[in-house]
């Protein structure tokens, strides 16, 4: 009895030892594969480079669409103002009319009742005519300067920022109208164009 029990105990220990060694043998290839995969994943591939929050990023040299739109709106408005002032210099303005009427009134008040016809014409109508020409010349000169500034603006702005064709067309119209108005104002002021009638 005692011998049989000892034999059974030894047989059971041997079976447990065999099963444990079999488990270790079965787990060997899987563990090796896992270790190989870990080594391959960690040693052979390089980590991805990520841009941190403090990394310097080169600024974009191209102008943003909002900036282009803002510049286009300002240049377009200036071109329209130039053309409008050029038209005003040719057709007359409210300021020129009021200034001419004031000069007429001043001439009537300052001219003596017994003054000659030439003096009355010069004081009453001549000064008013020159005042009207002067205001027309000021509007024409302003239109000319604004038109030139609009046309020259791309040369001093952001490189690569173009100018819409309609802006250039309107600006050229303002320059042309301003030049014509300025020429007519000078001719009127110097009595070359529609001068005062001769009284003698």
Short mmCIF file of C-alpha atoms in Angstrom, two decimals, residues 75-76 79 147 150-155 162-175:
data_model
loop_
_atom_site.label_atom_id
_atom_site.label_comp_id
_atom_site.label_asym_id
_atom_site.label_seq_id
_atom_site.Cartn_x
_atom_site.Cartn_y
_atom_site.Cartn_z
CA UNK A 75 -8.78 101.62 -55.87
CA UNK A 76 -12.12 101.23 -57.64
CA UNK A 79 -11.06 105.74 -59.81
CA UNK A 147 -6.43 109.17 -61.39
CA UNK A 150 -4.77 104.95 -58.81
CA UNK A 151 -2.83 104.01 -61.93
CA UNK A 152 0.51 104.08 -60.09
CA UNK A 153 -0.76 102.25 -56.98
CA UNK A 154 0.13 98.65 -58.10
CA UNK A 155 3.79 99.63 -58.50
CA UNK A 162 -2.85 92.87 -60.11
CA UNK A 163 -5.40 95.57 -60.84
CA UNK A 164 -8.79 94.94 -62.37
CA UNK A 165 -9.14 96.18 -65.97
CA UNK A 166 -12.25 98.23 -65.20
CA UNK A 167 -10.37 100.12 -62.46
CA UNK A 168 -7.66 101.11 -64.93
CA UNK A 169 -10.25 102.15 -67.51
CA UNK A 170 -12.15 104.37 -65.08
CA UNK A 171 -8.91 105.84 -63.75
CA UNK A 172 -7.75 106.68 -67.27
CA UNK A 173 -11.12 108.34 -67.87
CA UNK A 174 -10.61 110.49 -64.78
CA UNK A 175 -7.12 111.44 -65.93
#
